[in-house]
Structures are given as C-alpha cells and as structure tokens.
mmCIF file with all atom_site columns, C-alpha atoms in Angstrom:
data_model
loop_
_atom_site.group_PDB
_atom_site.id
_atom_site.type_symbol
_atom_site.label_atom_id
_atom_site.label_alt_id
_atom_site.label_comp_id
_atom_site.label_asym_id
_atom_site.label_entity_id
_atom_site.label_seq_id
_atom_site.pdbx_PDB_ins_code
_atom_site.Cartn_x
_atom_site.Cartn_y
_atom_site.Cartn_z
_atom_site.occupancy
_atom_site.B_iso_or_equiv
_atom_site.pdbx_formal_charge
_atom_site.auth_seq_id
_atom_site.auth_comp_id
_atom_site.auth_asym_id
_atom_site.auth_atom_id
_atom_site.pdbx_PDB_model_num
ATOM 1   C CA . MET A 1 1   ? -17.256 14.402  -3.346  1.00 0.00 ? 1   MET A CA 1
ATOM 2   C CA . ALA A 1 2   ? -14.249 13.576  -1.117  1.00 0.00 ? 2   ALA A CA 1
ATOM 3   C CA . ARG A 1 3   ? -16.819 12.243  1.297   1.00 0.00 ? 3   ARG A CA 1
ATOM 4   C CA . LEU A 1 4   ? -18.098 9.363   -0.993  1.00 0.00 ? 4   LEU A CA 1
ATOM 5   C CA . ALA A 1 5   ? -15.922 6.177   -0.341  1.00 0.00 ? 5   ALA A CA 1
ATOM 6   C CA . ALA A 1 6   ? -15.024 4.439   -3.620  1.00 0.00 ? 6   ALA A CA 1
ATOM 7   C CA . GLY A 1 7   ? -13.263 1.191   -4.528  1.00 0.00 ? 7   GLY A CA 1
ATOM 8   C CA . VAL A 1 8   ? -9.834  1.462   -6.226  1.00 0.00 ? 8   VAL A CA 1
ATOM 9   C CA . VAL A 1 9   ? -9.329  0.003   -9.563  1.00 0.00 ? 9   VAL A CA 1
ATOM 10  C CA . LEU A 1 10  ? -6.161  -0.198  -11.790 1.00 0.00 ? 10  LEU A CA 1
ATOM 11  C CA . VAL A 1 11  ? -7.224  0.249   -15.367 1.00 0.00 ? 11  VAL A CA 1
ATOM 12  C CA . THR A 1 12  ? -4.884  -1.009  -17.882 1.00 0.00 ? 12  THR A CA 1
ATOM 13  C CA . ALA A 1 13  ? -4.280  -1.232  -21.684 1.00 0.00 ? 13  ALA A CA 1
ATOM 14  C CA . ARG A 1 14  ? -1.587  -2.361  -24.141 1.00 0.00 ? 14  ARG A CA 1
ATOM 15  C CA . GLU A 1 15  ? -0.659  0.240   -26.766 1.00 0.00 ? 15  GLU A CA 1
ATOM 16  C CA . ALA A 1 16  ? -1.119  -2.338  -29.498 1.00 0.00 ? 16  ALA A CA 1
ATOM 17  C CA . PRO A 1 17  ? -2.717  -5.761  -29.392 1.00 0.00 ? 17  PRO A CA 1
ATOM 18  C CA . LEU A 1 18  ? -0.080  -8.517  -28.771 1.00 0.00 ? 18  LEU A CA 1
ATOM 19  C CA . ALA A 1 19  ? 0.950   -10.171 -32.049 1.00 0.00 ? 19  ALA A CA 1
ATOM 20  C CA . GLU A 1 20  ? 3.252   -13.035 -32.979 1.00 0.00 ? 20  GLU A CA 1
ATOM 21  C CA . ASP A 1 21  ? 4.721   -11.452 -35.795 1.00 0.00 ? 21  ASP A CA 1
ATOM 22  C CA . GLY A 1 22  ? 4.158   -7.605  -35.280 1.00 0.00 ? 22  GLY A CA 1
ATOM 23  C CA . PRO A 1 23  ? 5.394   -4.872  -33.023 1.00 0.00 ? 23  PRO A CA 1
ATOM 24  C CA . ARG A 1 24  ? 4.390   -4.834  -29.514 1.00 0.00 ? 24  ARG A CA 1
ATOM 25  C CA . GLY A 1 25  ? 3.096   -1.645  -27.828 1.00 0.00 ? 25  GLY A CA 1
ATOM 26  C CA . GLU A 1 26  ? 3.870   -0.449  -24.359 1.00 0.00 ? 26  GLU A CA 1
ATOM 27  C CA . ASP A 1 27  ? 1.662   -1.068  -21.369 1.00 0.00 ? 27  ASP A CA 1
ATOM 28  C CA . ALA A 1 28  ? -0.095  1.798   -19.721 1.00 0.00 ? 28  ALA A CA 1
ATOM 29  C CA . GLY A 1 29  ? -2.196  2.127   -16.634 1.00 0.00 ? 29  GLY A CA 1
ATOM 30  C CA . MET A 1 30  ? -4.159  4.476   -14.318 1.00 0.00 ? 30  MET A CA 1
ATOM 31  C CA . THR A 1 31  ? -5.605  4.287   -10.799 1.00 0.00 ? 31  THR A CA 1
ATOM 32  C CA . ALA A 1 32  ? -9.387  4.850   -10.992 1.00 0.00 ? 32  ALA A CA 1
ATOM 33  C CA . THR A 1 33  ? -11.821 5.293   -8.155  1.00 0.00 ? 33  THR A CA 1
ATOM 34  C CA . ALA A 1 34  ? -14.753 6.286   -10.612 1.00 0.00 ? 34  ALA A CA 1
ATOM 35  C CA . PHE A 1 35  ? -15.470 2.809   -11.741 1.00 0.00 ? 35  PHE A CA 1
ATOM 36  C CA . LEU A 1 36  ? -18.930 0.902   -11.386 1.00 0.00 ? 36  LEU A CA 1
ATOM 37  C CA . SER A 1 37  ? -20.947 -1.894  -12.812 1.00 0.00 ? 37  SER A CA 1
ATOM 38  C CA . VAL A 1 38  ? -23.527 -0.538  -15.436 1.00 0.00 ? 38  VAL A CA 1
ATOM 39  C CA . SER A 1 39  ? -25.496 -3.591  -16.457 1.00 0.00 ? 39  SER A CA 1
ATOM 40  C CA . LEU A 1 40  ? -25.437 -7.418  -15.909 1.00 0.00 ? 40  LEU A CA 1
ATOM 41  C CA . ASP A 1 41  ? -27.115 -8.286  -19.050 1.00 0.00 ? 41  ASP A CA 1
ATOM 42  C CA . PRO A 1 42  ? -25.032 -7.686  -21.142 1.00 0.00 ? 42  PRO A CA 1
ATOM 43  C CA . PRO A 1 43  ? -22.182 -7.260  -18.557 1.00 0.00 ? 43  PRO A CA 1
ATOM 44  C CA . LEU A 1 44  ? -21.140 -3.667  -18.847 1.00 0.00 ? 44  LEU A CA 1
ATOM 45  C CA . VAL A 1 45  ? -18.869 -1.618  -16.544 1.00 0.00 ? 45  VAL A CA 1
ATOM 46  C CA . LEU A 1 46  ? -17.881 2.127   -16.661 1.00 0.00 ? 46  LEU A CA 1
ATOM 47  C CA . VAL A 1 47  ? -14.726 4.043   -16.042 1.00 0.00 ? 47  VAL A CA 1
ATOM 48  C CA . SER A 1 48  ? -14.209 7.814   -15.778 1.00 0.00 ? 48  SER A CA 1
ATOM 49  C CA . VAL A 1 49  ? -10.947 8.985   -17.486 1.00 0.00 ? 49  VAL A CA 1
ATOM 50  C CA . ARG A 1 50  ? -9.638  12.417  -17.615 1.00 0.00 ? 50  ARG A CA 1
ATOM 51  C CA . THR A 1 51  ? -10.113 13.910  -21.046 1.00 0.00 ? 51  THR A CA 1
ATOM 52  C CA . GLY A 1 52  ? -6.715  14.287  -23.056 1.00 0.00 ? 52  GLY A CA 1
ATOM 53  C CA . SER A 1 53  ? -4.859  11.933  -20.582 1.00 0.00 ? 53  SER A CA 1
ATOM 54  C CA . ARG A 1 54  ? -2.560  9.326   -21.816 1.00 0.00 ? 54  ARG A CA 1
ATOM 55  C CA . MET A 1 55  ? -5.229  6.664   -20.989 1.00 0.00 ? 55  MET A CA 1
ATOM 56  C CA . ASP A 1 56  ? -7.951  8.623   -22.643 1.00 0.00 ? 56  ASP A CA 1
ATOM 57  C CA . ASP A 1 57  ? -5.922  8.738   -25.804 1.00 0.00 ? 57  ASP A CA 1
ATOM 58  C CA . LEU A 1 58  ? -5.003  5.208   -25.538 1.00 0.00 ? 58  LEU A CA 1
ATOM 59  C CA . LEU A 1 59  ? -8.627  3.814   -24.915 1.00 0.00 ? 59  LEU A CA 1
ATOM 60  C CA . GLU A 1 60  ? -9.812  5.967   -27.902 1.00 0.00 ? 60  GLU A CA 1
ATOM 61  C CA . GLU A 1 61  ? -7.440  4.082   -30.155 1.00 0.00 ? 61  GLU A CA 1
ATOM 62  C CA . GLN A 1 62  ? -7.328  0.729   -28.427 1.00 0.00 ? 62  GLN A CA 1
ATOM 63  C CA . PRO A 1 63  ? -10.778 -0.694  -27.479 1.00 0.00 ? 63  PRO A CA 1
ATOM 64  C CA . LEU A 1 64  ? -9.388  -3.665  -25.415 1.00 0.00 ? 64  LEU A CA 1
ATOM 65  C CA . TRP A 1 65  ? -8.524  -3.023  -21.798 1.00 0.00 ? 65  TRP A CA 1
ATOM 66  C CA . GLY A 1 66  ? -8.287  -4.445  -18.314 1.00 0.00 ? 66  GLY A CA 1
ATOM 67  C CA . ALA A 1 67  ? -9.423  -3.599  -14.826 1.00 0.00 ? 67  ALA A CA 1
ATOM 68  C CA . SER A 1 68  ? -8.012  -4.990  -11.703 1.00 0.00 ? 68  SER A CA 1
ATOM 69  C CA . LEU A 1 69  ? -10.093 -4.388  -8.481  1.00 0.00 ? 69  LEU A CA 1
ATOM 70  C CA . LEU A 1 70  ? -7.289  -3.820  -5.908  1.00 0.00 ? 70  LEU A CA 1
ATOM 71  C CA . ALA A 1 71  ? -7.093  -5.324  -2.538  1.00 0.00 ? 71  ALA A CA 1
ATOM 72  C CA . GLU A 1 72  ? -6.107  -3.430  0.547   1.00 0.00 ? 72  GLU A CA 1
ATOM 73  C CA . SER A 1 73  ? -2.646  -4.811  0.535   1.00 0.00 ? 73  SER A CA 1
ATOM 74  C CA . GLN A 1 74  ? -2.144  -3.168  -3.013  1.00 0.00 ? 74  GLN A CA 1
ATOM 75  C CA . ARG A 1 75  ? -2.124  0.496   -1.944  1.00 0.00 ? 75  ARG A CA 1
ATOM 76  C CA . HIS A 1 76  ? 1.419   0.964   -3.415  1.00 0.00 ? 76  HIS A CA 1
ATOM 77  C CA . ILE A 1 77  ? 0.210   -0.118  -6.777  1.00 0.00 ? 77  ILE A CA 1
ATOM 78  C CA . ALA A 1 78  ? -2.628  2.501   -6.599  1.00 0.00 ? 78  ALA A CA 1
ATOM 79  C CA . GLY A 1 79  ? -0.247  5.154   -5.453  1.00 0.00 ? 79  GLY A CA 1
ATOM 80  C CA . ARG A 1 80  ? 2.290   4.507   -8.147  1.00 0.00 ? 80  ARG A CA 1
ATOM 81  C CA . PHE A 1 81  ? -0.271  4.835   -10.971 1.00 0.00 ? 81  PHE A CA 1
ATOM 82  C CA . ALA A 1 82  ? -1.934  7.844   -9.592  1.00 0.00 ? 82  ALA A CA 1
ATOM 83  C CA . MET A 1 83  ? 1.209   10.037  -9.355  1.00 0.00 ? 83  MET A CA 1
ATOM 84  C CA . LYS A 1 84  ? 1.564   13.280  -11.165 1.00 0.00 ? 84  LYS A CA 1
ATOM 85  C CA . GLY A 1 85  ? 4.724   13.547  -13.144 1.00 0.00 ? 85  GLY A CA 1
ATOM 86  C CA . ARG A 1 86  ? 5.145   9.814   -12.606 1.00 0.00 ? 86  ARG A CA 1
ATOM 87  C CA . LEU A 1 87  ? 7.487   7.288   -13.915 1.00 0.00 ? 87  LEU A CA 1
ATOM 88  C CA . SER A 1 88  ? 7.479   6.257   -17.473 1.00 0.00 ? 88  SER A CA 1
ATOM 89  C CA . ASP A 1 89  ? 4.802   3.693   -18.359 1.00 0.00 ? 89  ASP A CA 1
ATOM 90  C CA . ARG A 1 90  ? 7.628   1.066   -19.036 1.00 0.00 ? 90  ARG A CA 1
ATOM 91  C CA . LEU A 1 91  ? 9.076   1.587   -15.364 1.00 0.00 ? 91  LEU A CA 1
ATOM 92  C CA . LEU A 1 92  ? 5.590   1.731   -13.796 1.00 0.00 ? 92  LEU A CA 1
ATOM 93  C CA . PHE A 1 93  ? 4.911   -2.107  -14.170 1.00 0.00 ? 93  PHE A CA 1
ATOM 94  C CA . GLU A 1 94  ? 8.657   -3.174  -13.461 1.00 0.00 ? 94  GLU A CA 1
ATOM 95  C CA . ASP A 1 95  ? 8.189   -4.801  -10.074 1.00 0.00 ? 95  ASP A CA 1
ATOM 96  C CA . ILE A 1 96  ? 4.323   -5.314  -10.060 1.00 0.00 ? 96  ILE A CA 1
ATOM 97  C CA . PRO A 1 97  ? 3.263   -9.012  -10.283 1.00 0.00 ? 97  PRO A CA 1
ATOM 98  C CA . TYR A 1 98  ? 0.800   -9.343  -13.220 1.00 0.00 ? 98  TYR A CA 1
ATOM 99  C CA . ARG A 1 99  ? -0.267  -11.503 -15.928 1.00 0.00 ? 99  ARG A CA 1
ATOM 100 C CA . ARG A 1 100 ? -1.517  -10.812 -19.421 1.00 0.00 ? 100 ARG A CA 1
ATOM 101 C CA . GLY A 1 101 ? -5.108  -10.915 -20.146 1.00 0.00 ? 101 GLY A CA 1
ATOM 102 C CA . GLU A 1 102 ? -5.921  -13.685 -22.758 1.00 0.00 ? 102 GLU A CA 1
ATOM 103 C CA . LEU A 1 103 ? -8.173  -11.826 -24.903 1.00 0.00 ? 103 LEU A CA 1
ATOM 104 C CA . THR A 1 104 ? -7.038  -8.095  -24.474 1.00 0.00 ? 104 THR A CA 1
ATOM 105 C CA . GLY A 1 105 ? -3.083  -8.432  -23.730 1.00 0.00 ? 105 GLY A CA 1
ATOM 106 C CA . ALA A 1 106 ? -3.551  -5.878  -20.925 1.00 0.00 ? 106 ALA A CA 1
ATOM 107 C CA . PRO A 1 107 ? -1.748  -6.315  -17.623 1.00 0.00 ? 107 PRO A CA 1
ATOM 108 C CA . LEU A 1 108 ? -3.985  -7.777  -14.884 1.00 0.00 ? 108 LEU A CA 1
ATOM 109 C CA . VAL A 1 109 ? -2.498  -7.454  -11.255 1.00 0.00 ? 109 VAL A CA 1
ATOM 110 C CA . ARG A 1 110 ? -1.901  -10.704 -9.426  1.00 0.00 ? 110 ARG A CA 1
ATOM 111 C CA . GLY A 1 111 ? -3.509  -10.772 -5.890  1.00 0.00 ? 111 GLY A CA 1
ATOM 112 C CA . ALA A 1 112 ? -6.281  -8.453  -7.005  1.00 0.00 ? 112 ALA A CA 1
ATOM 113 C CA . LEU A 1 113 ? -9.802  -9.185  -5.838  1.00 0.00 ? 113 LEU A CA 1
ATOM 114 C CA . ALA A 1 114 ? -11.083 -9.493  -9.336  1.00 0.00 ? 114 ALA A CA 1
ATOM 115 C CA . ALA A 1 115 ? -9.565  -9.049  -12.798 1.00 0.00 ? 115 ALA A CA 1
ATOM 116 C CA . LEU A 1 116 ? -11.865 -8.144  -15.827 1.00 0.00 ? 116 LEU A CA 1
ATOM 117 C CA . GLU A 1 117 ? -11.131 -8.012  -19.589 1.00 0.00 ? 117 GLU A CA 1
ATOM 118 C CA . CYS A 1 118 ? -13.074 -5.301  -21.444 1.00 0.00 ? 118 CYS A CA 1
ATOM 119 C CA . ARG A 1 119 ? -13.919 -3.983  -24.817 1.00 0.00 ? 119 ARG A CA 1
ATOM 120 C CA . THR A 1 120 ? -15.145 -0.326  -25.185 1.00 0.00 ? 120 THR A CA 1
ATOM 121 C CA . GLU A 1 121 ? -18.727 -0.206  -26.195 1.00 0.00 ? 121 GLU A CA 1
ATOM 122 C CA . GLN A 1 122 ? -19.278 3.541   -25.870 1.00 0.00 ? 122 GLN A CA 1
ATOM 123 C CA . ARG A 1 123 ? -17.438 6.621   -25.152 1.00 0.00 ? 123 ARG A CA 1
ATOM 124 C CA . VAL A 1 124 ? -19.283 9.642   -23.636 1.00 0.00 ? 124 VAL A CA 1
ATOM 125 C CA . ALA A 1 125 ? -17.960 13.085  -23.166 1.00 0.00 ? 125 ALA A CA 1
ATOM 126 C CA . ALA A 1 126 ? -18.906 14.484  -19.752 1.00 0.00 ? 126 ALA A CA 1
ATOM 127 C CA . GLY A 1 127 ? -17.233 17.995  -18.611 1.00 0.00 ? 127 GLY A CA 1
ATOM 128 C CA . ASP A 1 128 ? -13.362 17.269  -18.197 1.00 0.00 ? 128 ASP A CA 1
ATOM 129 C CA . HIS A 1 129 ? -13.756 13.535  -18.396 1.00 0.00 ? 129 HIS A CA 1
ATOM 130 C CA . THR A 1 130 ? -14.718 10.783  -20.752 1.00 0.00 ? 130 THR A CA 1
ATOM 131 C CA . LEU A 1 131 ? -16.961 7.889   -19.642 1.00 0.00 ? 131 LEU A CA 1
ATOM 132 C CA . VAL A 1 132 ? -15.705 4.789   -21.017 1.00 0.00 ? 132 VAL A CA 1
ATOM 133 C CA . ILE A 1 133 ? -18.275 1.959   -21.170 1.00 0.00 ? 133 ILE A CA 1
ATOM 134 C CA . GLY A 1 134 ? -16.813 -1.530  -21.564 1.00 0.00 ? 134 GLY A CA 1
ATOM 135 C CA . ARG A 1 135 ? -18.264 -4.733  -22.103 1.00 0.00 ? 135 ARG A CA 1
ATOM 136 C CA . VAL A 1 136 ? -16.866 -7.417  -19.874 1.00 0.00 ? 136 VAL A CA 1
ATOM 137 C CA . LEU A 1 137 ? -15.279 -10.075 -22.026 1.00 0.00 ? 137 LEU A CA 1
ATOM 138 C CA . THR A 1 138 ? -13.922 -12.251 -18.822 1.00 0.00 ? 138 THR A CA 1
ATOM 139 C CA . ALA A 1 139 ? -14.093 -11.879 -15.350 1.00 0.00 ? 139 ALA A CA 1
ATOM 140 C CA . GLU A 1 140 ? -11.790 -13.753 -12.774 1.00 0.00 ? 140 GLU A CA 1
ATOM 141 C CA . VAL A 1 141 ? -12.471 -13.814 -8.936  1.00 0.00 ? 141 VAL A CA 1
ATOM 142 C CA . PRO A 1 142 ? -9.269  -15.481 -7.497  1.00 0.00 ? 142 PRO A CA 1
ATOM 143 C CA . HIS A 1 143 ? -9.231  -16.530 -3.868  1.00 0.00 ? 143 HIS A CA 1
ATOM 144 C CA . THR A 1 144 ? -7.552  -13.438 -2.307  1.00 0.00 ? 144 THR A CA 1
ATOM 145 C CA . GLU A 1 145 ? -7.019  -12.750 1.241   1.00 0.00 ? 145 GLU A CA 1
ATOM 146 C CA . GLY A 1 146 ? -8.087  -9.451  2.800   1.00 0.00 ? 146 GLY A CA 1
ATOM 147 C CA . GLY A 1 147 ? -10.678 -6.809  1.782   1.00 0.00 ? 147 GLY A CA 1
ATOM 148 C CA . PRO A 1 148 ? -10.797 -4.103  -0.989  1.00 0.00 ? 148 PRO A CA 1
ATOM 149 C CA . LEU A 1 149 ? -8.778  -1.067  -0.925  1.00 0.00 ? 149 LEU A CA 1
ATOM 150 C CA . ALA A 1 150 ? -10.905 2.140   -0.656  1.00 0.00 ? 150 ALA A CA 1
ATOM 151 C CA . TYR A 1 151 ? -10.524 5.848   -1.380  1.00 0.00 ? 151 TYR A CA 1
ATOM 152 C CA . TYR A 1 152 ? -11.969 8.241   1.227   1.00 0.00 ? 152 TYR A CA 1
ATOM 153 C CA . ARG A 1 153 ? -11.328 12.074  1.894   1.00 0.00 ? 153 ARG A CA 1
ATOM 154 C CA . GLY A 1 154 ? -8.228  11.976  -0.256  1.00 0.00 ? 154 GLY A CA 1
ATOM 155 C CA . ARG A 1 155 ? -6.629  8.917   1.263   1.00 0.00 ? 155 ARG A CA 1
ATOM 156 C CA . TYR A 1 156 ? -6.500  5.098   0.586   1.00 0.00 ? 156 TYR A CA 1
ATOM 157 C CA . ARG A 1 157 ? -8.057  3.179   3.379   1.00 0.00 ? 157 ARG A CA 1
ATOM 158 C CA . ARG A 1 158 ? -9.022  -0.209  4.690   1.00 0.00 ? 158 ARG A CA 1
ATOM 159 C CA . LEU A 1 159 ? -12.680 -1.071  5.001   1.00 0.00 ? 159 LEU A CA 1
ATOM 160 C CA . ASP A 1 160 ? -12.996 -2.349  8.459   1.00 0.00 ? 160 ASP A CA 1
#
C-alpha cells in the first residue's frame, strides 16, 4: 500500500467541548493519510484511526472533531503529529498557527488547503483500525498558495 499516494490530513479534537463556565480539556491530534470523502449528500468523510490509540479513545468519547487538509509547506506539522513517542499533546500545538472551530472547538491549522468541522455519525471496527465516519458541519477553503502535501512510499512529497 506504500505505492498508493495519499493526501495528508491533521485530525484534531478537544478532550471536552469548550465551555464558558466549565473545565477545558486538552487538544489532541494525529496525522492521517487514510482520509476520504464518503458522500456529498449528506456530506460525510471517513478517517481510519488505529484502534486503542489516544485519538481512537478520544473520538469514541468526543463526537466533535476537525480535519485540516495540509498544504505542501506544512510537512513539519504532519511529521510532528505522526511521531512515535512524541511530545505531550500540550506541546504538540505550541508553535502551530491554528484557530478554534466555531462548532467543535477543535484546532484547525491556519494555512491548510481546507478545514472541516465534523461530528461522528458512525464507527466501524476494521481489523486493527476504527473507521470513523463524520458528518461535515462546516467547510472552509481559504485562499492558500501551493499544492497539497502527499504521502508516498513512506515519505512526504510535493505533487508536481
């Protein structure tokens, strides 16, 4: 499957929804290359998440999440969130420019090719992964220079 080129997406969620008077959870994120559009009506996307991972556990508890479709200039972001034995979740976002999704509170990367806010509709066990199908609540496509970040044969690449 390393010969199948894939776009690179940062999937993010807030441990607890933002609340004016309540506790605020931590942000979490993961780099995903198994991300796709499932349906236009209703608008649905799918992300494959390793079963038992921090993100799998979080998305089981928290149905609201975000997806930032990374630009070729954001390779460092993809690499940071894909590292094994990585930094704590709090440090992962430390110098990454992002904004909060209005509906989800999830971090959405500034400069990404597109930003989606989603709500989980269905979770499907599939081997050692969980397929998370989310309804797109909002989609933003800012004017961004450059092309998409791709992953092919174990490396991040530009599509030329």
